[in-house]
XYZ file of C-alpha atoms in Angstrom:
226
model
C 0.000 0.000 0.000
C 1.212 3.488 -0.847
C 2.511 5.276 2.277
C 1.207 8.577 3.608
C 3.445 11.606 3.084
C 3.193 14.613 5.384
C 3.070 17.760 3.264
C 2.796 20.451 5.925
C 1.795 21.244 9.487
C 0.217 24.259 11.149
C -0.398 25.414 14.690
C -3.941 26.297 15.756
C -4.046 29.919 16.973
C -4.522 30.092 20.720
C -4.105 26.338 21.194
C -1.295 23.805 21.625
C -2.575 21.496 18.889
C -1.043 21.068 15.466
C -2.795 20.238 12.208
C -0.971 17.988 9.745
C -1.753 17.750 6.037
C -0.965 14.313 4.589
C -1.218 12.855 1.091
C -1.339 9.316 -0.291
C -1.625 9.319 -4.071
C -4.670 11.463 -4.853
C -6.048 11.179 -1.297
C -5.598 13.893 1.341
C -6.047 13.815 5.097
C -5.973 16.510 7.771
C -4.947 15.153 11.167
C -4.927 16.461 14.721
C -2.704 14.156 16.716
C -4.007 10.638 16.137
C -7.442 11.937 15.075
C -8.312 12.312 11.413
C -10.454 15.436 11.138
C -11.246 15.041 7.452
C -10.404 12.973 4.409
C -10.829 13.864 0.757
C -12.592 10.545 0.077
C -15.367 11.260 2.602
C -17.525 14.276 1.815
C -21.153 13.184 2.134
C -22.085 14.633 5.511
C -20.213 17.906 4.892
C -22.142 18.301 1.625
C -25.385 17.512 3.455
C -24.647 20.373 5.858
C -25.067 22.739 2.895
C -27.910 21.061 1.038
C -30.085 20.447 4.105
C -29.609 24.071 5.144
C -30.539 25.280 1.669
C -33.785 23.309 1.861
C -34.745 25.462 4.873
C -33.978 28.849 3.286
C -34.448 28.415 -0.480
C -37.409 30.808 -0.494
C -35.252 33.608 0.966
C -34.211 36.300 -1.553
C -30.518 37.130 -2.012
C -29.383 34.671 0.675
C -26.304 35.347 2.758
C -24.473 32.361 4.222
C -21.699 32.091 6.821
C -19.676 28.871 6.797
C -17.506 28.228 9.831
C -14.529 26.099 8.843
C -13.078 25.781 5.335
C -11.818 22.218 5.732
C -11.500 20.604 2.323
C -14.174 22.839 0.803
C -16.909 20.195 0.542
C -19.559 22.284 2.315
C -18.611 25.372 0.329
C -18.753 23.577 -3.024
C -22.116 21.997 -2.187
C -23.487 25.396 -1.161
C -22.300 27.062 -4.362
C -23.924 24.300 -6.415
C -27.412 25.179 -5.099
C -27.208 28.892 -4.267
C -28.410 31.495 -6.777
C -26.115 33.942 -8.540
C -27.091 36.792 -6.198
C -26.121 34.832 -3.067
C -23.152 35.663 -0.891
C -21.023 33.210 1.087
C -18.508 34.137 3.772
C -16.137 31.379 4.872
C -14.499 31.897 8.268
C -11.258 29.941 8.689
C -9.073 30.403 11.743
C -5.904 28.655 10.509
C -4.169 30.576 7.686
C -2.400 27.423 6.475
C -5.731 25.746 5.686
C -6.485 28.546 3.215
C -2.996 28.172 1.747
C -3.496 24.396 1.392
C -6.733 25.051 -0.504
C -4.893 27.155 -3.065
C -1.776 24.974 -3.064
C -1.512 21.184 -2.663
C -5.297 20.656 -2.478
C -6.207 22.976 -5.363
C -7.566 20.022 -7.352
C -9.880 19.104 -4.485
C -11.209 22.678 -4.232
C -11.784 23.005 -7.994
C -11.445 26.793 -7.918
C -14.392 27.373 -5.578
C -12.527 30.072 -3.623
C -12.441 32.139 -6.819
C -16.234 32.116 -7.195
C -17.399 35.778 -7.096
C -20.012 34.876 -4.467
C -17.314 33.826 -1.979
C -15.430 35.896 0.564
C -12.884 34.637 3.101
C -12.786 35.808 6.724
C -9.434 34.717 8.131
C -10.293 34.538 11.803
C -12.594 33.092 14.431
C -16.106 32.305 13.198
C -17.383 33.359 16.625
C -16.158 36.878 15.907
C -17.937 36.874 12.554
C -21.146 35.718 14.227
C -21.003 38.360 16.948
C -20.339 41.093 14.369
C -23.184 40.069 12.058
C -26.468 41.252 13.562
C -29.224 40.023 11.253
C -26.674 39.479 8.504
C -27.241 35.837 7.577
C -29.926 33.517 6.323
C -27.832 30.515 7.335
C -24.855 29.834 9.596
C -23.148 26.497 8.914
C -20.705 25.304 11.549
C -18.183 22.550 10.895
C -15.277 23.824 12.956
C -14.751 20.827 15.193
C -16.029 17.320 15.919
C -19.281 18.864 17.111
C -20.563 20.691 20.202
C -17.895 19.011 22.349
C -14.784 20.839 21.097
C -11.783 18.753 20.031
C -9.451 21.079 18.140
C -10.059 24.162 20.326
C -11.730 24.170 23.731
C -12.721 27.775 23.021
C -15.003 26.377 20.308
C -17.288 25.326 23.158
C -18.360 28.974 23.350
C -20.112 28.593 20.013
C -22.452 26.017 21.496
C -23.267 27.329 24.971
C -26.299 29.542 25.636
C -24.373 32.761 24.998
C -23.045 31.416 21.705
C -26.493 30.297 20.597
C -27.958 33.711 21.459
C -25.254 35.336 19.339
C -26.080 33.005 16.445
C -29.777 33.806 16.756
C -29.028 37.546 16.687
C -26.869 37.083 13.573
C -29.650 35.220 11.733
C -32.519 36.790 9.861
C -36.049 35.600 10.736
C -36.523 32.078 9.436
C -32.770 31.616 9.177
C -31.072 28.354 10.057
C -28.146 27.472 12.299
C -26.735 24.173 11.019
C -24.153 22.278 13.074
C -22.155 19.219 11.964
C -21.169 16.616 14.541
C -19.434 13.267 14.566
C -22.164 11.956 16.889
C -25.368 12.735 18.798
C -25.567 15.108 21.758
C -28.994 15.257 23.456
C -27.848 18.067 25.759
C -27.072 20.249 22.750
C -30.476 19.512 21.241
C -32.092 20.714 24.460
C -29.938 23.865 24.518
C -31.002 24.722 20.988
C -34.671 24.303 21.886
C -34.254 26.261 25.122
C -32.640 29.031 23.052
C -35.815 29.418 21.016
C -34.940 27.452 17.891
C -37.113 24.897 16.140
C -34.788 21.902 15.922
C -34.273 18.815 13.777
C -31.342 16.469 14.395
C -30.703 14.658 11.106
C -28.648 11.473 10.886
C -26.365 11.311 7.869
C -23.439 9.228 6.645
C -19.837 10.236 6.075
C -19.967 9.129 2.438
C -23.585 9.948 1.700
C -25.628 7.177 0.094
C -22.523 4.990 -0.073
C -22.475 4.711 3.728
C -19.601 5.354 6.077
C -19.589 6.560 9.665
C -22.806 7.966 11.114
C -22.830 11.719 11.703
C -25.434 14.188 12.942
C -26.488 17.566 11.555
C -28.619 19.879 13.670
C -30.894 22.229 11.756
C -32.059 24.938 14.143
C -34.471 27.457 12.605
C -35.021 30.916 14.067
C -38.734 31.725 14.387
C -40.374 34.217 12.070
C -42.031 36.777 14.328
């Protein structure tokens, strides 16, 4: 079997962890320690994060989307495939190297999606973008960690506590959706979303879509229309 080759590494701002980009033939992997955060062969649930969110907001005119976490671009590409030409997508990515990887060794994976005129990059914490965006978004898509229980950054937990959910609600337009990807279920988070005033669905999905793979969860939390 062809061995993995480490192409680069990057520190996570404000944390002790290190991301490692690895390649084996045409396959890429981003690792944190012994944990594989993402793999270029497995995109189904990240794509579902975009398409399921779009189903909730497709009647909204000139939609504005915030995606937390660039990753390997699967959520972004799926969003661009369904969004209209007058949409706008902001991608918040904390680690500068991840953006560089998208334009460098993983350019073939990204297929030029960062050059789409609908896309803007916010190099920084998605929490900052949320707090600065009062009523700015029709959808906020979060795939910045393994889910509500932070793995890469403990400070990510602040996105999912009551204060973080209030900030997300304030950043959403009426009828907007907060969509959160997770590697597994979290009943406590479901309750927090409901207690924060959202209408909530927790959708089970698979890492490789219809072809199977690990079971993941996507929360779709809709802000009420008053």
